[in-house]
Structures are given as C-alpha cells and as structure tokens.
Short mmCIF file of C-alpha atoms in Angstrom, two decimals:
data_model
loop_
_atom_site.label_atom_id
_atom_site.label_comp_id
_atom_site.label_asym_id
_atom_site.label_seq_id
_atom_site.Cartn_x
_atom_site.Cartn_y
_atom_site.Cartn_z
CA MET A 28 -10.84 -83.96 130.09
CA ARG A 29 -13.03 -84.13 133.19
CA ASN A 30 -14.79 -87.23 131.89
CA VAL A 31 -16.22 -88.20 135.26
CA PHE A 32 -17.55 -84.72 135.86
CA ASN A 33 -19.04 -84.56 132.36
CA SER A 34 -20.90 -87.81 132.84
CA GLU A 35 -22.12 -86.69 136.26
CA LEU A 36 -23.53 -83.54 134.68
CA GLU A 37 -25.24 -85.67 132.03
CA GLU A 38 -26.74 -87.87 134.74
CA LEU A 39 -28.04 -84.77 136.47
CA GLY A 40 -29.82 -83.78 133.25
CA ALA A 41 -31.22 -87.30 132.89
CA LEU A 42 -32.58 -87.28 136.45
CA LEU A 43 -34.28 -83.92 135.92
CA THR A 44 -35.77 -85.25 132.68
CA GLN A 45 -37.11 -88.24 134.62
CA MET A 46 -38.60 -86.00 137.25
CA ALA A 47 -40.23 -83.85 134.56
CA ALA A 48 -41.67 -87.02 133.02
CA ALA A 49 -43.07 -87.95 136.45
CA ALA A 50 -44.65 -84.49 136.68
CA GLU A 51 -46.27 -85.01 133.28
CA GLU A 52 -47.60 -88.37 134.37
CA ALA A 53 -48.96 -86.92 137.59
CA LEU A 54 -50.68 -84.18 135.61
CA SER A 55 -52.32 -86.68 133.30
CA ALA A 56 -53.43 -88.81 136.28
CA VAL A 57 -55.01 -85.88 138.11
CA THR A 58 -56.83 -84.76 134.99
CA ALA A 59 -58.27 -88.26 134.64
CA SER A 60 -59.15 -88.32 138.35
CA LEU A 61 -61.61 -85.47 137.92
CA THR A 62 -64.10 -87.77 136.18
CA ASP A 63 -62.90 -91.07 137.63
CA PRO A 64 -65.73 -92.60 139.71
CA ASN A 65 -63.33 -94.58 141.89
CA ALA A 66 -60.28 -93.01 143.50
CA GLU A 67 -57.75 -95.06 141.56
CA THR A 68 -56.26 -92.33 139.38
CA ALA A 69 -56.10 -89.90 142.30
CA GLU A 70 -54.19 -92.51 144.30
CA ARG A 71 -51.85 -93.05 141.39
CA ALA A 72 -51.20 -89.32 141.12
CA LEU A 73 -50.45 -89.17 144.85
CA SER A 74 -48.03 -92.04 144.63
CA ILE A 75 -46.22 -90.35 141.70
CA THR A 76 -45.93 -87.06 143.58
CA LYS A 77 -44.55 -88.93 146.57
CA SER A 78 -41.86 -90.44 144.40
CA MET A 79 -41.12 -86.93 143.10
CA ASP A 80 -40.27 -85.87 146.67
CA GLN A 81 -37.67 -88.62 146.76
CA MET A 82 -36.32 -87.57 143.35
CA GLU A 83 -35.95 -84.04 144.65
CA ARG A 84 -33.83 -85.23 147.60
CA ASP A 85 -31.72 -87.32 145.28
CA ILE A 86 -31.07 -84.51 142.79
CA GLU A 87 -30.31 -82.05 145.59
CA ASN A 88 -27.80 -84.45 147.09
CA ARG A 89 -26.09 -84.93 143.75
CA CYS A 90 -25.88 -81.17 143.19
CA LEU A 91 -24.36 -80.62 146.65
CA LYS A 92 -21.86 -83.40 146.04
CA LEU A 93 -20.91 -81.90 142.66
CA LEU A 94 -20.41 -78.49 144.24
CA LEU A 95 -18.25 -80.03 146.93
CA ARG A 96 -16.18 -82.33 144.77
CA GLN A 97 -15.87 -80.45 141.51
CA GLN A 98 -16.05 -76.83 142.67
CA PRO A 99 -17.61 -75.88 139.36
CA VAL A 100 -17.25 -72.45 137.76
CA ALA A 101 -18.68 -70.71 134.70
CA HIS A 102 -21.12 -72.87 132.68
CA ASP A 103 -20.62 -75.83 135.03
CA LEU A 104 -21.59 -73.71 138.01
CA ARG A 105 -24.67 -72.43 136.21
CA THR A 106 -25.65 -75.97 135.25
CA VAL A 107 -25.49 -77.21 138.84
CA SER A 108 -27.02 -74.14 140.48
CA ALA A 109 -29.84 -74.04 137.90
CA ALA A 110 -30.54 -77.72 138.65
CA LEU A 111 -30.81 -76.89 142.34
CA LYS A 112 -33.35 -74.17 141.62
CA MET A 113 -35.32 -76.15 139.01
CA VAL A 114 -35.70 -79.19 141.20
CA THR A 115 -37.57 -77.06 143.74
CA ASP A 116 -40.00 -75.91 141.07
CA LEU A 117 -40.49 -79.49 139.88
CA GLN A 118 -41.23 -80.57 143.43
CA ARG A 119 -43.75 -77.71 143.82
CA ILE A 120 -45.42 -78.90 140.62
CA GLY A 121 -45.68 -82.29 142.32
CA ASP A 122 -47.26 -80.58 145.35
CA GLN A 123 -49.84 -78.83 143.17
CA CYS A 124 -50.70 -82.14 141.49
CA ALA A 125 -51.10 -83.70 144.94
CA ASN A 126 -53.44 -80.85 145.91
CA ILE A 127 -55.59 -81.50 142.83
CA ALA A 128 -55.59 -85.25 143.57
CA GLU A 129 -56.68 -84.59 147.17
CA MET A 130 -59.51 -82.38 145.92
CA SER A 131 -60.64 -84.86 143.33
CA ARG A 132 -60.97 -87.52 146.04
CA ILE A 133 -63.70 -85.46 147.72
CA LEU A 134 -65.36 -84.07 144.62
CA GLU A 135 -69.09 -84.58 145.12
CA ASN A 136 -70.14 -84.22 141.56
CA ARG A 137 -68.09 -86.06 138.98
CA ALA A 138 -70.40 -85.16 136.13
CA GLU A 139 -68.43 -83.64 133.34
CA PRO A 140 -68.70 -79.86 133.57
CA ALA A 141 -68.64 -77.72 130.47
CA SER A 142 -65.21 -76.33 131.31
CA LEU A 143 -63.54 -79.72 131.70
CA GLY A 144 -62.26 -79.64 128.13
CA GLN A 145 -60.44 -76.41 128.84
CA ILE A 146 -59.10 -77.68 132.16
CA ARG A 147 -57.71 -80.70 130.33
CA LEU A 148 -56.14 -78.39 127.80
CA MET A 149 -54.55 -76.37 130.61
CA ALA A 150 -53.12 -79.58 132.08
CA GLN A 151 -51.78 -80.68 128.70
CA LYS A 152 -50.16 -77.33 127.99
CA SER A 153 -48.65 -77.16 131.48
CA ALA A 154 -47.27 -80.66 131.07
CA ALA A 155 -45.75 -79.70 127.72
CA MET A 156 -44.22 -76.60 129.31
CA VAL A 157 -42.59 -78.70 132.04
CA ARG A 158 -41.23 -81.16 129.49
CA GLN A 159 -39.96 -78.46 127.14
CA SER A 160 -38.35 -76.38 129.86
CA ILE A 161 -36.26 -79.29 131.13
CA ALA A 162 -35.45 -80.32 127.55
CA ALA A 163 -34.25 -76.76 126.89
CA TYR A 164 -31.99 -77.01 129.95
CA VAL A 165 -30.54 -80.33 128.87
CA ALA A 166 -29.98 -79.09 125.30
CA HIS A 167 -28.60 -75.68 126.43
CA ASP A 168 -31.23 -74.10 124.18
CA ALA A 169 -32.20 -70.60 125.31
CA GLU A 170 -34.61 -70.15 122.37
CA ALA A 171 -36.59 -73.25 123.30
CA ALA A 172 -36.72 -72.00 126.87
CA GLY A 173 -38.08 -68.69 125.59
CA ARG A 174 -40.94 -70.48 123.81
CA VAL A 175 -42.03 -72.03 127.13
CA VAL A 176 -42.47 -68.57 128.55
CA GLU A 177 -44.72 -67.70 125.60
CA LEU A 178 -46.88 -70.79 126.20
CA ASP A 179 -47.64 -69.50 129.66
CA ASP A 180 -49.74 -66.72 128.14
CA GLU A 181 -51.98 -69.37 126.58
CA VAL A 182 -52.44 -71.11 129.93
CA ASP A 183 -53.25 -67.79 131.60
CA ALA A 184 -55.83 -67.03 128.90
CA LEU A 185 -57.41 -70.46 129.35
CA PHE A 186 -57.62 -69.91 133.10
CA LEU A 187 -59.51 -66.66 132.57
CA THR A 188 -61.92 -68.36 130.15
CA VAL A 189 -62.54 -71.24 132.57
CA LYS A 190 -63.11 -68.83 135.45
CA ARG A 191 -65.55 -66.71 133.46
CA GLU A 192 -67.53 -69.74 132.30
CA LEU A 193 -67.75 -71.24 135.75
CA VAL A 194 -68.81 -67.96 137.32
CA ASP A 195 -71.58 -67.68 134.70
CA ARG A 196 -72.72 -71.20 135.63
CA MET A 197 -72.77 -70.41 139.30
CA VAL A 198 -74.89 -67.35 138.64
CA ALA A 199 -77.24 -69.30 136.40
CA ASN A 200 -77.55 -72.39 138.55
CA ARG A 201 -76.94 -72.34 142.29
CA GLY A 202 -76.84 -76.16 142.30
CA GLU A 203 -73.62 -76.19 140.28
CA ALA A 204 -71.82 -73.67 142.48
CA ASP A 205 -69.88 -76.15 144.66
CA GLN A 206 -68.52 -78.03 141.70
CA ALA A 207 -67.74 -74.80 139.86
CA ILE A 208 -65.73 -73.47 142.81
CA ASP A 209 -63.79 -76.76 143.04
CA HIS A 210 -62.98 -76.54 139.36
CA ILE A 211 -61.88 -72.91 139.60
CA ILE A 212 -59.47 -73.92 142.37
CA ILE A 213 -58.17 -76.79 140.27
CA ALA A 214 -57.70 -74.49 137.28
CA LYS A 215 -55.79 -72.12 139.53
CA TYR A 216 -53.47 -74.96 140.59
CA LEU A 217 -52.82 -75.72 136.93
CA GLU A 218 -52.12 -72.08 136.23
CA ARG A 219 -49.56 -72.13 139.08
CA ILE A 220 -47.95 -75.26 137.61
CA ALA A 221 -47.43 -73.38 134.35
CA ASP A 222 -45.80 -70.57 136.36
CA HIS A 223 -43.38 -73.07 137.89
CA ALA A 224 -42.57 -74.31 134.37
CA VAL A 225 -41.78 -70.69 133.45
CA ASN A 226 -39.38 -70.51 136.40
CA ILE A 227 -37.69 -73.67 135.16
CA ALA A 228 -37.43 -72.23 131.64
CA GLN A 229 -35.87 -69.06 133.05
CA TRP A 230 -33.22 -71.11 134.87
CA ALA A 231 -32.59 -72.99 131.63
CA THR A 232 -32.03 -69.62 129.95
CA TYR A 233 -29.73 -68.53 132.78
CA CYS A 234 -27.72 -71.65 132.22
CA VAL A 235 -26.97 -70.51 128.66
CA THR A 236 -26.80 -66.72 128.99
CA GLY A 237 -25.75 -66.23 132.62
CA GLU A 238 -28.53 -63.71 133.05
CA ILE A 239 -31.18 -64.14 135.70
CA GLN A 240 -34.58 -63.14 134.29
CA PRO A 241 -36.82 -60.80 136.21
CA THR A 242 -39.59 -62.65 138.03
CA ASN A 243 -43.12 -62.07 136.79
CA MET B 94 -13.12 -48.19 137.60
CA GLN B 95 -10.44 -47.69 140.26
CA GLU B 96 -7.47 -45.69 139.01
CA ALA B 97 -4.68 -47.77 137.49
CA ILE B 98 -1.42 -47.82 139.44
CA LEU B 99 0.41 -49.99 136.91
CA THR B 100 -0.29 -49.91 133.20
CA ALA B 101 1.24 -52.18 130.57
CA ARG B 102 1.02 -50.94 127.00
CA GLY B 103 1.90 -53.04 123.99
CA LEU B 104 4.30 -55.05 126.13
CA ASP B 105 6.39 -57.61 124.24
CA LEU B 106 9.02 -59.72 125.97
CA TYR B 107 11.49 -62.04 124.30
CA TYR B 108 13.80 -64.59 125.85
CA GLY B 109 16.31 -64.76 122.99
CA GLU B 110 14.24 -65.78 119.97
CA ASN B 111 11.33 -66.92 122.02
CA GLN B 112 8.52 -64.41 122.51
CA ALA B 113 7.09 -64.90 126.01
CA LEU B 114 4.72 -61.93 126.10
CA LYS B 115 2.77 -60.61 123.13
CA LYS B 116 1.41 -57.07 123.09
CA ILE B 117 0.07 -57.05 126.62
CA ASP B 118 -2.22 -54.14 127.45
CA MET B 119 -3.39 -54.14 131.02
CA GLU B 120 -4.36 -51.65 133.70
CA ILE B 121 -3.89 -52.82 137.27
CA PRO B 122 -6.19 -50.94 139.62
CA GLU B 123 -4.91 -49.45 142.86
CA ARG B 124 -5.73 -51.12 146.18
CA ARG B 125 -7.26 -54.13 144.57
CA VAL B 126 -6.14 -57.72 144.30
CA THR B 127 -5.42 -58.72 140.71
CA ALA B 128 -4.88 -62.42 139.99
CA LEU B 129 -2.94 -63.72 136.98
CA ILE B 130 -3.97 -67.21 135.90
CA GLY B 131 -3.16 -69.54 133.04
CA PRO B 132 -1.39 -72.82 132.30
CA SER B 133 2.33 -73.29 132.93
CA GLY B 134 4.41 -71.37 130.43
CA CYS B 135 1.61 -68.95 129.53
CA GLY B 136 3.60 -65.88 130.55
CA LYS B 137 1.83 -64.93 133.78
CA SER B 138 4.95 -65.10 135.98
CA THR B 139 6.99 -63.38 133.28
CA PHE B 140 4.41 -60.61 133.20
CA LEU B 141 4.45 -60.32 137.00
CA LYS B 142 8.22 -59.93 136.92
CA THR B 143 8.05 -57.16 134.32
CA LEU B 144 6.18 -55.08 136.89
CA ASN B 145 9.29 -54.53 139.00
CA ARG B 146 11.90 -55.41 136.39
CA MET B 147 12.91 -58.71 137.90
CA ASN B 148 13.40 -59.91 134.31
CA ASP B 149 16.39 -57.57 134.01
CA LEU B 150 18.38 -60.33 135.66
CA VAL B 151 17.57 -62.86 132.95
CA PRO B 152 20.19 -63.05 130.18
CA ASN B 153 19.10 -62.38 126.58
CA VAL B 154 15.83 -60.79 127.63
CA ARG B 155 14.42 -58.06 125.40
CA ILE B 156 11.44 -55.94 126.28
CA GLU B 157 9.40 -53.64 124.03
CA GLY B 158 6.43 -51.51 124.91
CA THR B 159 5.97 -49.82 128.25
CA VAL B 160 4.99 -50.44 131.84
CA GLU B 161 3.98 -47.34 133.72
CA TYR B 162 4.03 -47.11 137.48
CA ARG B 163 2.00 -44.07 138.53
CA GLY B 164 2.39 -42.67 135.05
CA GLN B 165 6.15 -43.17 134.84
CA ASN B 166 7.64 -45.63 132.34
CA ILE B 167 9.68 -48.05 134.44
CA TYR B 168 11.69 -49.15 131.43
CA GLN B 169 13.13 -45.73 130.72
CA PRO B 170 16.93 -45.92 130.77
CA ARG B 171 17.58 -43.57 133.69
CA LEU B 172 15.14 -45.23 136.07
CA ASP B 173 16.54 -46.23 139.47
CA VAL B 174 15.59 -49.89 139.79
CA THR B 175 16.17 -49.91 143.56
CA TRP B 176 13.65 -47.09 143.85
CA LEU B 177 11.19 -49.07 141.72
CA ARG B 178 11.57 -52.24 143.78
CA ARG B 179 11.10 -50.29 146.99
CA HIS B 180 7.68 -49.27 145.70
CA VAL B 181 6.86 -52.52 143.96
CA GLY B 182 7.86 -55.34 146.31
CA MET B 183 7.81 -59.05 145.68
CA VAL B 184 7.06 -62.25 147.58
CA PHE B 185 8.13 -65.55 146.04
CA GLN B 186 6.70 -69.03 145.84
CA LYS B 187 9.04 -70.56 148.39
CA PRO B 188 9.56 -68.66 151.60
CA ASN B 189 13.10 -67.28 151.38
CA PRO B 190 13.96 -65.52 154.61
CA PHE B 191 17.61 -64.50 154.96
CA PRO B 192 19.70 -66.73 157.23
CA MET B 193 19.58 -64.20 160.04
CA SER B 194 17.29 -63.27 162.92
CA ILE B 195 13.63 -62.42 162.43
CA TYR B 196 14.42 -58.85 163.45
CA ASP B 197 17.29 -58.47 161.01
CA ASN B 198 15.23 -59.92 158.18
CA ILE B 199 12.68 -57.15 158.58
CA ALA B 200 15.25 -54.42 159.29
CA TYR B 201 17.33 -55.40 156.27
CA GLY B 202 15.45 -53.30 153.71
CA PRO B 203 15.13 -50.16 155.83
CA ARG B 204 18.83 -50.40 156.74
CA THR B 205 19.70 -50.62 153.04
CA HIS B 206 17.75 -47.41 152.58
CA GLY B 207 19.83 -45.74 155.30
CA ILE B 208 17.70 -46.08 158.42
CA ARG B 209 19.97 -46.77 161.38
CA GLY B 210 18.21 -45.53 164.54
CA ARG B 211 17.35 -48.37 166.87
CA LYS B 212 14.04 -46.89 167.96
CA GLN B 213 12.95 -46.23 164.39
CA LEU B 214 13.95 -49.74 163.29
CA ASP B 215 12.10 -51.25 166.27
CA GLU B 216 8.99 -49.40 165.17
CA ILE B 217 9.32 -50.51 161.58
CA VAL B 218 9.88 -54.14 162.60
CA GLU B 219 6.84 -54.19 164.85
CA ARG B 220 4.62 -52.39 162.34
CA SER B 221 5.68 -54.69 159.50
CA LEU B 222 5.24 -57.88 161.53
CA ARG B 223 1.82 -56.67 162.68
CA GLY B 224 0.97 -55.82 159.08
CA ALA B 225 1.86 -59.36 158.07
CA ALA B 226 -0.25 -60.79 160.92
CA ILE B 227 2.66 -62.54 162.59
CA TRP B 228 3.67 -60.13 165.37
CA GLU B 229 1.86 -62.05 168.12
CA GLU B 230 3.56 -65.28 167.10
CA VAL B 231 7.13 -63.96 167.08
CA ARG B 232 7.25 -60.92 169.38
CA ASP B 233 9.07 -62.90 172.09
CA ARG B 234 11.69 -64.36 169.81
CA LEU B 235 12.74 -61.64 167.44
CA LYS B 236 16.40 -62.60 167.88
CA LYS B 237 15.76 -66.21 166.82
CA PRO B 238 16.70 -67.27 163.28
CA ALA B 239 13.86 -66.71 160.82
CA LEU B 240 14.63 -70.11 159.33
CA SER B 241 13.57 -71.79 162.60
CA LEU B 242 9.95 -70.83 161.89
CA SER B 243 7.37 -72.96 160.06
CA GLY B 244 6.92 -72.52 156.29
CA GLY B 245 3.73 -70.49 156.73
CA GLN B 246 5.38 -68.26 159.32
CA GLN B 247 8.45 -67.83 157.11
CA GLN B 248 6.23 -66.69 154.26
CA ARG B 249 4.58 -64.09 156.49
CA ILE B 250 8.08 -62.97 157.56
CA CYS B 251 8.84 -62.49 153.86
CA ILE B 252 5.66 -60.46 153.47
CA ALA B 253 6.64 -58.41 156.55
CA ARG B 254 10.09 -57.91 155.02
CA ALA B 255 8.46 -56.64 151.85
CA LEU B 256 6.18 -54.31 153.86
CA ALA B 257 9.10 -52.87 155.86
CA VAL B 258 10.17 -50.59 153.02
CA GLU B 259 6.59 -49.28 152.71
CA PRO B 260 5.85 -50.34 149.16
CA ASP B 261 2.79 -49.41 147.13
CA VAL B 262 2.45 -52.68 145.32
CA LEU B 263 3.09 -56.27 146.39
CA LEU B 264 3.74 -58.86 143.71
CA MET B 265 3.18 -62.43 144.84
CA ASP B 266 4.36 -65.31 142.71
CA GLU B 267 2.40 -68.36 143.89
CA ALA B 268 3.03 -67.22 147.43
CA THR B 269 0.92 -69.96 149.02
CA SER B 270 1.57 -72.95 146.77
CA ALA B 271 4.20 -74.37 149.14
CA LEU B 272 2.02 -73.93 152.22
CA ASP B 273 -0.52 -76.09 154.04
CA PRO B 274 -4.22 -75.07 154.00
CA ILE B 275 -4.09 -73.35 157.39
CA SER B 276 -1.07 -71.23 156.49
CA THR B 277 -2.67 -70.58 153.09
CA SER B 278 -5.84 -69.32 154.66
CA LYS B 279 -3.84 -67.05 156.99
CA ILE B 280 -2.08 -65.52 153.98
CA GLU B 281 -5.39 -65.18 152.13
CA ASP B 282 -6.90 -63.36 155.12
CA LEU B 283 -3.80 -61.23 155.24
CA ILE B 284 -4.15 -60.33 151.56
CA ALA B 285 -7.73 -59.21 152.20
CA GLU B 286 -6.41 -56.97 154.97
CA LEU B 287 -3.42 -55.69 152.98
CA LYS B 288 -5.48 -54.57 150.01
CA LYS B 289 -6.92 -51.74 152.09
CA GLN B 290 -3.46 -50.17 151.88
CA TYR B 291 -1.61 -51.88 149.07
CA THR B 292 -2.13 -52.98 145.50
CA ILE B 293 -1.59 -56.72 145.20
CA VAL B 294 -0.87 -58.73 142.08
CA ILE B 295 -0.76 -62.51 142.51
CA VAL B 296 0.11 -65.36 140.25
CA THR B 297 -1.75 -68.50 141.26
CA HIS B 298 -2.41 -71.96 139.92
CA ASN B 299 -5.17 -72.37 142.44
CA MET B 300 -8.31 -71.29 140.67
CA GLN B 301 -10.43 -71.32 143.80
CA GLN B 302 -7.88 -69.06 145.43
CA ALA B 303 -8.16 -66.61 142.55
CA VAL B 304 -11.95 -66.63 143.01
CA ARG B 305 -11.68 -66.20 146.78
CA ILE B 306 -9.21 -63.38 147.02
CA SER B 307 -9.01 -61.39 143.80
CA ASP B 308 -11.11 -58.49 142.54
CA LYS B 309 -9.75 -58.61 139.00
CA CYS B 310 -8.48 -61.59 137.12
CA ALA B 311 -6.37 -61.94 133.99
CA PHE B 312 -6.17 -65.12 131.94
CA PHE B 313 -2.94 -65.64 129.97
CA LEU B 314 -2.36 -68.18 127.25
CA MET B 315 0.79 -68.63 125.16
CA GLY B 316 2.06 -65.18 125.97
CA GLN B 317 -1.22 -63.43 125.24
CA LEU B 318 -3.64 -61.78 127.59
CA ILE B 319 -6.85 -63.53 126.58
CA GLU B 320 -9.27 -62.03 129.04
CA PHE B 321 -9.10 -59.51 131.85
CA GLY B 322 -12.04 -58.46 133.99
CA ASP B 323 -13.86 -58.61 137.29
CA THR B 324 -13.14 -61.96 138.90
CA THR B 325 -16.79 -62.79 139.57
CA GLN B 326 -17.65 -62.00 135.96
CA LEU B 327 -14.71 -63.99 134.58
CA PHE B 328 -15.54 -67.06 136.64
CA SER B 329 -19.30 -66.95 136.13
CA MET B 330 -19.61 -65.83 132.52
CA PRO B 331 -16.22 -65.75 130.78
CA GLN B 332 -16.32 -63.94 127.44
CA ASP B 333 -13.72 -66.07 125.67
CA LYS B 334 -14.16 -69.78 125.00
CA ARG B 335 -10.51 -70.44 125.88
CA THR B 336 -11.00 -68.86 129.31
CA GLU B 337 -14.07 -71.02 129.88
CA GLU B 338 -12.20 -74.16 128.85
CA TYR B 339 -9.29 -73.37 131.13
CA ILE B 340 -11.21 -72.43 134.27
CA THR B 341 -13.59 -75.37 133.94
CA GLY B 342 -10.66 -77.76 133.55
CA ARG B 343 -11.47 -78.75 129.97
CA PHE B 344 -8.42 -77.19 128.42
CA GLY B 345 -6.09 -79.02 126.10
#
C-alpha cells in the first residue's frame, strides 16, 4: 500500500542524510582551514555550503510536492513537516560554516593557538550531533535523538573553556588579542551549530512522539 | 467537553445473524460536527442510522443497548419515531428532492406537522432556504420543480427541507460524495455555519473533508468503534495503530 509514497518518504530521508553529510564535510574543512596557509580548505568549505543551499531548495520542493500530492496525515505529516523544519536548520549550519570559512580567509595569524584542540573537538562533536540527529529522524528513534540533546551540554562546556582560556591569553599578551577574538567568534559559531543540531534532534523526536519540545 | 446530545451505550446491532455494530459507546457533543470514518462495511452508516432509527425499516434488524437523545432512550417501545426524526433530521448521499416545486419541498415537513398558514409557511421556506445558503439562488423560482436544479443545489434544498422542521441534529450520510468540488465546498461552508445552531454528524469517505469540517472524529472498523476523539488529535497523533494505518492509507 502507498508504495510510491513510501519510497518518496525514504528518498526524503536519504536527501537529508546527504545534506547532513555535507554539513559534516564542511565542518571538517573549516576546522582544517584555521591552520591552512593557503585558502584551499576555506574555498572547499564555501563550495560545500553553496551546494547545501541547493540541497535545501530541492528538499523543500519535494516536501511541498508531497504535501500537495499525498496530503499526508499522522506520522506521514510529521515526517514531512519535520523535514521542512530540519532542512532550515541544516542550511543555517551551512551558513555558520561559511561564516567560519570567510573568517579563516582573513585570519592574520595562522599559528596554532592553545585552544585549537578544543575548537577542533567542538567541531567534531557538532558534526557528530548533526549526523546523529538526522540518523535518529531516519530511524524514527526518539532515544537517539535525546542523546544528541545531551551532547550539546558538552559543546557548551567546551565553548566556556575555550572562551576562558582565550580571555586569559588576551590579558597576558596583548599581541595575541586579535587572534583570540577571532577564535572566540569561531567557537561561538560552532556552539550555534550544535544548537541547530539540537533543533533537528527535537524535530526527530516530534516525528516519533508528536510532541513539540520547548525551545531552549 | 461540550455536553452530549446523543449518547450510545453498549449498542449492538444485528442484521439477522450478522453483527454490524459491537458494543458502541459514544457521546456526540452538542453543536459540534462529528465525523464517522472507516472502510466500507465498517458500520459507520449503520451507526448513523441508529441515531434516528432509520434502521427500523430494515427487515431482521435487532438492536441491543441504548441510544439517548437528550437523556431519553430512543429505543424505548413507546417512543414516537416521527417526533424523533423531527428532532434528528437526515440528509442522504444522493440529493433526493421530492418531485414537486422547491417551495413545496421545504413546506412538506411543516405541513405534515400541521402548519397550514400561508404566511407562516412562507416564513419557514425563506428561513430554511437562507439557512441552507440557497435562498439567493432560488428566491425567484420557488414554484419551479426542485429536480430542475443542479445536484449541488438539490442537496442544499434537501438540507433546507431538513431544517424546515427545526431539528436539533442533522445526520449526513456522505452528503457531498455525489457533488463536484464547488458544490462540496459550499456544503462544507454551510456545515461550518450550521454548527452554530445544530449538532451535525457526518459519514464521509473523504478523509480530508473529515479533517476540514469536523471537531470530533470516530474511526469504525468491523463494527467496532476503534477510536473517538478530537479530529486534530486523531489525524495528527492517532492512539490506535489501526487508525493510523487507515488514515494514512496503509490499511489492509
């Protein structure tokens, strides 16, 4: 029953998974761009985020077509409407990656700062959150979605650590202040990316339970 | 919860050996639209007909349990069925105006109930046709045969005819399934208007229609009431897997 519709819903999940994979790739490229002496990785990140804009349009169009043609209700309606919400968060994640890539292009000092390890960790955790939230949606797994929300606390804690360290450096050495401020802004972008992943996880939960979670 | 105007309790209905309704318990709230949905043969139309005893006409039918209209069991032996049907009117799937003028169609019920005065009948006819949102379309040709109207207009004439005896409840058995989308949307708008004054119970195969126009929705399957609740709740987060399968088209 409803074989065409079922396969269209599966395709929708596959496209969101692809877009999440692109987000992960963009995150890894921007992290590399922070220490990359030539602008290659930043350019790569920008080209990925551009393709994510196109993916967003494509997924939106599919959702609107599904609403029009299939007039979904119940779980089907939640699946399509959650996709429409999640795709916006994925696109915003792309925007944040583009912002980091733009910043890294004009970074004056590419020397590795002490906090870079933690920034990398933030990027890795955010990327994992994006991947896991979409996987939870595809698998209709509310528990897995819940774990993504927990990971966000770790990213928040890392952000606070990074900020504290960089502020200490600025106080200790005026010469490092510019770079420290740039890195604080980048860490803030990453922290926002994790928040978008939380939104996605909440829509994945909604898809299963029908309950819209309170926003943080 | 709005007060119930019709209440079924432990309602069983048999056509000969065949049990068509099984222990139905349901409270139909006043001045709300209640939709009955379910696959063909699930018992929804049978249930609708129990609400004004239209099943009395079916041979070999046996009914157990009760249906109360405003607290009164409508299956008690001494009940005046004409009285019941005056209060609980019905509109059918196919428009079935009488082969007479528009005016006489509407005046038919009131005349049966003894109203003869021309002025009073004129008032009732105008009020009922206005109530059914068709007055403007037919006011200049009230003497024309009702059967000369379009299907959608005929159905609104039937609704007007039902309204003429000032019922409390309107039962509609797939009242728009024979109509085009424009006539359907006129009837749907009309239902939204009518529910301010009347209680409406509809049987529909059109799921989107149930979502659009009903406040409460009941899902029937094989003679059982599987789920009954607020329409938005039932169509967004059904509690029973069978309801979910049916409304998402994955049933069977």
